[in-house]
Coordinates of C-alpha atoms in Angstrom, one line a residue:
X11 CA -29.6 71.6 -45.7
X12 CA -28.0 71.8 -49.1
X13 CA -27.0 68.6 -50.9
X14 CA -23.5 69.1 -52.1
X15 CA -22.8 67.6 -55.5
X16 CA -19.0 67.4 -55.2
X17 CA -17.9 64.3 -57.0
X18 CA -14.5 62.7 -56.2
X19 CA -12.2 60.6 -58.2
X20 CA -11.3 57.0 -57.4
X21 CA -8.0 57.3 -55.5
X22 CA -7.3 53.8 -54.1
X23 CA -5.5 52.3 -57.0
X24 CA -7.1 49.0 -58.0
X25 CA -9.9 49.2 -55.4
X26 CA -13.0 51.3 -56.1
X27 CA -13.3 54.1 -53.6
X28 CA -17.0 53.7 -53.1
X29 CA -16.8 49.9 -52.6
X30 CA -14.1 50.3 -49.9
X31 CA -16.0 53.1 -48.3
X32 CA -19.2 51.0 -48.2
X33 CA -17.3 48.1 -46.6
X34 CA -16.1 50.5 -43.9
X35 CA -19.7 51.5 -43.1
X36 CA -20.6 47.9 -42.5
X37 CA -17.7 47.5 -40.1
X38 CA -18.5 50.7 -38.2
X39 CA -22.2 49.8 -37.9
X40 CA -21.3 46.4 -36.6
X41 CA -19.2 48.0 -33.9
X42 CA -22.0 50.4 -32.9
X43 CA -24.4 47.4 -32.6
X44 CA -21.8 45.6 -30.4
X45 CA -20.9 48.6 -28.2
X46 CA -20.2 47.2 -24.7
X47 CA -21.3 50.5 -23.1
X48 CA -25.0 49.5 -23.5
X49 CA -26.8 46.2 -23.0
X50 CA -28.9 46.0 -26.2
X51 CA -32.2 44.1 -26.4
X52 CA -33.1 42.4 -29.7
X53 CA -35.7 45.1 -30.3
X54 CA -33.2 48.0 -29.7
X55 CA -30.6 46.3 -31.9
X56 CA -33.1 46.0 -34.8
X57 CA -34.1 49.7 -34.2
X58 CA -30.5 51.0 -34.4
X59 CA -29.7 48.8 -37.4
X60 CA -32.7 50.0 -39.3
X61 CA -32.3 53.7 -38.2
X62 CA -28.6 53.8 -39.3
X63 CA -29.3 52.3 -42.8
X64 CA -32.3 54.6 -43.3
X65 CA -30.5 57.8 -42.3
X66 CA -26.7 57.4 -42.8
X67 CA -27.0 55.7 -46.1
X68 CA -29.0 57.0 -49.1
X69 CA -27.1 60.1 -49.9
X70 CA -24.2 60.4 -52.4
X71 CA -21.6 60.4 -49.6
X72 CA -19.7 63.2 -51.3
X73 CA -18.5 64.7 -48.0
X74 CA -17.2 61.4 -46.7
X75 CA -15.6 60.3 -50.0
X76 CA -13.8 63.6 -50.4
X77 CA -11.8 62.9 -47.2
X78 CA -10.2 60.0 -48.9
X79 CA -9.5 61.8 -52.1
X80 CA -8.1 64.9 -50.3
X81 CA -5.9 62.8 -48.1
X82 CA -4.5 60.9 -51.1
X83 CA -3.7 64.3 -52.9
X84 CA -2.1 65.7 -49.7
X85 CA 0.1 62.6 -49.4
X86 CA 1.1 62.8 -53.0
X87 CA 0.3 59.1 -53.7
X88 CA -1.9 57.2 -56.0
X89 CA -2.6 54.4 -53.5
X90 CA -3.1 54.7 -49.8
X91 CA -2.1 51.9 -47.4
X92 CA -4.8 49.7 -46.0
X93 CA -4.6 51.5 -42.6
X94 CA -4.6 54.9 -44.1
X95 CA -7.6 54.0 -46.3
X96 CA -9.5 52.7 -43.3
X97 CA -8.8 55.8 -41.1
X98 CA -9.8 58.1 -44.0
X99 CA -13.0 56.2 -44.7
X100 CA -13.8 56.2 -40.9
X101 CA -13.4 60.0 -40.7
X102 CA -15.5 60.2 -43.9
X103 CA -18.2 58.2 -42.3
X104 CA -18.1 60.4 -39.2
X105 CA -19.0 63.3 -41.4
X106 CA -21.9 61.2 -43.0
X107 CA -23.1 60.3 -39.4
X108 CA -23.0 64.1 -38.6
X109 CA -25.0 64.9 -41.8
X110 CA -27.6 62.2 -40.8
X111 CA -27.9 63.7 -37.3
X112 CA -28.4 67.2 -38.8
X113 CA -31.0 66.0 -41.3
X114 CA -33.1 63.9 -38.9
X115 CA -33.5 66.9 -36.6
X116 CA -33.7 69.5 -39.5
X117 CA -36.6 67.6 -41.1
X118 CA -38.6 67.7 -37.8
X119 CA -37.9 71.4 -37.4
X120 CA -39.0 72.1 -41.0
X121 CA -41.9 69.8 -40.8
X122 CA -40.7 68.2 -44.0
X123 CA -42.3 65.3 -45.8
X124 CA -39.6 63.6 -47.8
X125 CA -35.8 63.3 -47.7
X126 CA -33.7 61.6 -50.4
X127 CA -36.9 60.3 -52.2
X128 CA -38.4 58.6 -49.1
X129 CA -40.4 59.8 -46.1
X130 CA -38.4 61.7 -43.5
X131 CA -37.4 59.4 -40.7
X132 CA -39.9 61.0 -38.2
X133 CA -42.7 60.4 -40.7
X134 CA -42.1 56.6 -40.7
X135 CA -44.8 54.7 -38.8
X136 CA -43.9 54.0 -35.2
X137 CA -41.0 56.5 -35.3
X138 CA -42.5 60.0 -34.8
X139 CA -40.6 62.0 -32.2
X140 CA -38.4 59.0 -31.2
X141 CA -36.4 60.5 -34.1
X142 CA -35.2 63.2 -31.8
X143 CA -33.5 60.6 -29.6
X144 CA -32.2 58.9 -32.7
X145 CA -30.5 62.1 -33.7
X146 CA -28.8 62.3 -30.3
X147 CA -27.7 58.6 -30.7
X148 CA -26.3 59.4 -34.2
X149 CA -24.2 62.3 -32.7
X150 CA -23.0 60.1 -29.9
X151 CA -21.9 57.4 -32.4
X152 CA -19.4 59.8 -33.8
X153 CA -17.7 60.2 -30.4
X154 CA -17.7 56.4 -30.0
X155 CA -16.2 55.8 -33.4
X156 CA -13.5 58.5 -32.9
X157 CA -12.6 57.1 -29.5
X158 CA -12.4 53.5 -30.8
X159 CA -10.2 54.2 -33.8
X160 CA -8.3 57.5 -33.0
X161 CA -7.6 57.5 -29.3
X162 CA -3.8 57.5 -29.0
X163 CA -3.3 59.2 -32.3
X164 CA -1.4 62.5 -32.0
X165 CA -4.3 64.4 -33.6
X166 CA -7.1 62.7 -31.6
X167 CA -8.0 65.8 -29.5
X168 CA -7.8 68.0 -32.7
X169 CA -10.3 65.8 -34.5
X170 CA -12.7 66.0 -31.5
X171 CA -12.3 69.7 -31.3
X172 CA -12.9 70.0 -35.1
X173 CA -16.2 68.0 -35.0
X174 CA -17.3 70.0 -31.9
X175 CA -16.6 73.3 -33.5
X176 CA -18.2 72.5 -36.8
X177 CA -21.3 71.1 -35.1
X178 CA -21.6 74.3 -33.0
X179 CA -21.2 76.5 -36.2
X180 CA -23.8 74.4 -38.1
X181 CA -26.4 74.4 -35.2
X182 CA -25.9 78.2 -34.8
X183 CA -26.5 78.7 -38.6
X184 CA -29.6 76.6 -38.3
X185 CA -30.9 78.7 -35.4
X186 CA -30.3 81.9 -37.5
X187 CA -32.2 80.3 -40.4
X188 CA -35.1 79.3 -38.2
X189 CA -35.5 82.7 -36.4
X190 CA -35.1 84.6 -39.6
X191 CA -37.6 82.6 -41.6
X192 CA -39.9 81.9 -38.7
X193 CA -43.3 80.7 -39.9
X194 CA -46.2 83.0 -39.1
X195 CA -43.8 86.0 -38.9
X196 CA -43.0 86.5 -42.6
X197 CA -41.0 89.7 -42.9
X198 CA -38.9 90.4 -46.0
X199 CA -37.3 93.4 -44.3
X200 CA -35.2 90.9 -42.3
X201 CA -33.6 89.5 -45.5
X202 CA -30.3 91.0 -46.6
X203 CA -27.0 89.8 -47.9
X204 CA -25.3 89.8 -44.5
X205 CA -28.0 87.6 -42.9
X206 CA -28.1 85.3 -45.8
X207 CA -24.3 84.9 -45.9
X208 CA -24.2 84.1 -42.2
X209 CA -26.9 81.4 -42.6
X210 CA -25.2 79.8 -45.5
X211 CA -21.7 80.1 -44.1
X212 CA -22.5 78.5 -40.8
X213 CA -25.3 76.1 -41.7
X214 CA -23.7 74.6 -44.8
X215 CA -20.2 75.7 -45.8
X216 CA -18.3 74.6 -42.7
X217 CA -19.5 71.0 -42.5
X218 CA -19.9 70.5 -46.3
X219 CA -16.6 72.0 -47.6
X220 CA -14.2 72.7 -44.7
X221 CA -14.7 69.6 -42.6
X222 CA -13.7 67.0 -45.1
X223 CA -10.5 68.8 -46.0
X224 CA -9.7 69.6 -42.4
X225 CA -10.0 65.9 -41.6
X226 CA -7.6 65.0 -44.5
X227 CA -5.1 67.7 -43.2
X228 CA -5.2 66.2 -39.7
X229 CA -4.7 62.7 -41.1
X230 CA -1.7 64.1 -43.0
X231 CA -0.2 65.3 -39.8
X232 CA -0.8 69.0 -40.4
X233 CA -1.7 71.6 -37.8
X234 CA -5.1 73.3 -38.7
X235 CA -3.9 76.6 -37.1
X236 CA -1.6 76.9 -40.1
X237 CA -4.4 76.6 -42.6
X238 CA -6.7 79.6 -41.8
X239 CA -6.6 80.7 -45.4
X240 CA -7.6 77.3 -46.6
X241 CA -10.6 77.4 -44.2
X242 CA -11.6 80.8 -45.6
X243 CA -11.3 79.6 -49.2
X244 CA -13.5 76.5 -48.5
X245 CA -16.1 78.5 -46.7
X246 CA -16.2 81.0 -49.6
X247 CA -16.5 78.0 -51.9
X248 CA -19.5 76.7 -49.9
X249 CA -21.1 80.1 -50.0
X250 CA -20.6 80.2 -53.8
X251 CA -22.1 76.7 -54.1
X252 CA -25.2 77.8 -52.2
X253 CA -25.7 80.8 -54.5
X254 CA -25.6 78.4 -57.4
X255 CA -28.2 76.2 -55.6
X256 CA -30.5 79.3 -55.1
X257 CA -30.1 80.2 -58.8
X258 CA -30.8 76.7 -60.0
X259 CA -33.8 76.4 -57.8
X260 CA -35.4 79.2 -59.9
X261 CA -33.7 79.1 -63.3
X262 CA -32.3 75.5 -63.5
X263 CA -33.4 73.1 -66.2
X264 CA -35.7 70.5 -64.6
X265 CA -34.3 67.6 -66.6
X266 CA -30.8 68.3 -65.1
X267 CA -31.7 69.2 -61.5
X268 CA -34.4 66.5 -61.2
X269 CA -36.7 68.5 -58.9
X270 CA -39.0 71.5 -59.0
X271 CA -37.6 74.4 -57.0
X272 CA -39.8 75.7 -54.1
X273 CA -37.6 78.5 -52.6
X274 CA -40.2 81.2 -53.5
X275 CA -43.1 79.2 -52.1
X276 CA -41.1 78.3 -49.0
X277 CA -40.1 81.9 -48.2
X278 CA -36.4 81.0 -48.3
X279 CA -33.8 83.7 -47.6
X280 CA -32.5 83.0 -51.1
X281 CA -29.7 84.9 -52.8
X282 CA -32.2 85.8 -55.6
X283 CA -34.7 87.5 -53.3
X284 CA -32.0 89.4 -51.4
X285 CA -30.6 90.6 -54.8
X286 CA -34.1 91.6 -55.9
X287 CA -34.8 93.5 -52.7
X288 CA -31.5 95.5 -53.2
X289 CA -32.4 96.4 -56.8
X290 CA -36.1 96.8 -56.8
X291 CA -38.0 100.1 -56.8
X292 CA -41.0 100.7 -54.5
X293 CA -43.5 99.3 -57.0
X294 CA -41.3 96.1 -57.6
X295 CA -40.8 95.7 -53.8
X296 CA -44.6 95.7 -53.3
X297 CA -44.9 92.8 -55.8
X298 CA -42.3 90.9 -53.8
X299 CA -44.0 91.6 -50.5
X300 CA -47.4 90.6 -51.8
X301 CA -46.3 87.5 -53.7
X302 CA -43.2 86.0 -52.1
X303 CA -43.8 83.0 -49.8
X304 CA -47.2 82.0 -51.4
X305 CA -47.8 78.7 -53.0
X306 CA -50.2 80.2 -55.6
X307 CA -48.6 79.5 -59.0
X308 CA -49.7 83.0 -60.1
X309 CA -47.7 84.6 -57.2
X310 CA -44.6 82.4 -58.0
X311 CA -44.8 83.5 -61.6
X312 CA -44.9 87.2 -60.6
X313 CA -41.8 86.7 -58.5
X314 CA -40.0 84.9 -61.4
X315 CA -41.0 87.6 -63.8
X316 CA -39.7 90.3 -61.5
X317 CA -36.4 88.4 -61.2
X318 CA -36.1 88.4 -65.0
X319 CA -37.1 92.1 -65.2
X320 CA -34.3 92.9 -62.7
X321 CA -31.9 90.8 -64.9
X322 CA -30.9 88.5 -62.0
X323 CA -29.7 85.9 -64.5
X324 CA -27.0 88.3 -65.7
X325 CA -26.3 89.4 -62.1
X326 CA -25.7 85.7 -61.2
X327 CA -23.4 85.1 -64.2
X328 CA -21.3 88.1 -63.3
X329 CA -21.2 86.9 -59.6
X330 CA -20.1 83.4 -60.8
X331 CA -17.2 84.8 -62.9
X332 CA -16.0 87.1 -60.1
X333 CA -16.2 84.3 -57.5
X334 CA -14.4 81.8 -59.6
X335 CA -11.6 84.3 -60.5
X336 CA -11.1 85.3 -56.8
X337 CA -11.2 81.7 -55.6
X338 CA -8.6 80.7 -58.2
X339 CA -6.3 83.6 -57.2
X340 CA -6.7 82.8 -53.5
X341 CA -6.0 79.1 -54.2
X342 CA -2.9 79.8 -56.3
X343 CA -1.5 82.0 -53.5
X344 CA -1.3 78.9 -51.3
X345 CA 2.3 77.8 -50.8
X346 CA 1.6 74.0 -51.0
X347 CA 0.9 72.6 -54.5
X348 CA -0.9 69.6 -52.9
X349 CA -3.2 72.0 -51.0
X350 CA -3.8 73.8 -54.3
X351 CA -4.7 70.6 -56.0
X352 CA -7.2 69.6 -53.2
X353 CA -8.9 73.0 -53.4
X354 CA -9.0 73.1 -57.2
X355 CA -10.5 69.6 -57.3
X356 CA -13.4 70.9 -55.2
X357 CA -13.8 74.1 -57.2
X358 CA -13.7 72.4 -60.7
X359 CA -16.5 70.0 -59.7
X360 CA -18.9 72.8 -58.8
X361 CA -18.0 75.6 -61.3
X362 CA -20.7 76.2 -63.8
X363 CA -22.6 73.1 -62.6
X364 CA -26.2 72.7 -63.9
X365 CA -27.6 70.5 -61.2

């Protein structure tokens, strides 16, 4: 899963957004540990407590925080009421819980070693495949939280439908990614722009870009059926974000991105390899087929040299300009100035980013 670097402004007047957000997590966790639907033992309480802190915390919480900021912009106020702030933070944490659920299971499927600078949850001693059940518990917590705090709200069913739909889209995108890049069946002929776009759109863009704004729209009393264009813009933004990610994985400055990219070694269906396949002649394609997906530094260097030979840095820069101009035009066509502000706040945080 991509880690979205969308940064939001403090929008709660005197209180710092992140502080209030963190306090809400503590309250929600306490409620989950005190859920009357299950008779917890001391051991199971300790397990859930540790599992939540390990998996729900630790990220930048950008998806969750952007619910609060988007809601504030949509309402046209500098300060939200205490109740409004709590509900926005709660929906924000539901997104973070969803992210944790995806990542716990994603790491098992990818046989990953680390996540957010620490061992993947299933790699922790005594956890192992209990992590599968923990993922299921994380997903069920979302339903428990929504029921506790939103049942009786006019948009309660819409929120549930929204989370269910986004979860289905994300799981379907993950399936497409897994069957396309299936280990032991490496076949670059499967890689094309359509397949890659579908993987990115469904696996990342809906839950990372659309879901936070959709939550804010529901809080503001809006009907999501009236915001089909907004959904399309946000999914397009998520797609553009992932292209940037793919580009930075290969061409990014290590001191900015803080990690060494491994898309080539990992045989990822990256925007760069898809572009290379479209532009390469037969000789260049044979280099790709022989070298892509191998951890040998010489093979990685051959692929990177080929990317430079095909001028993919220039191709990316042209794509970035075109994407930005189209997104701005689509955003400015929106009738609501508040919606325009929300969308522009997302776009301006990611445009020309270097990490």
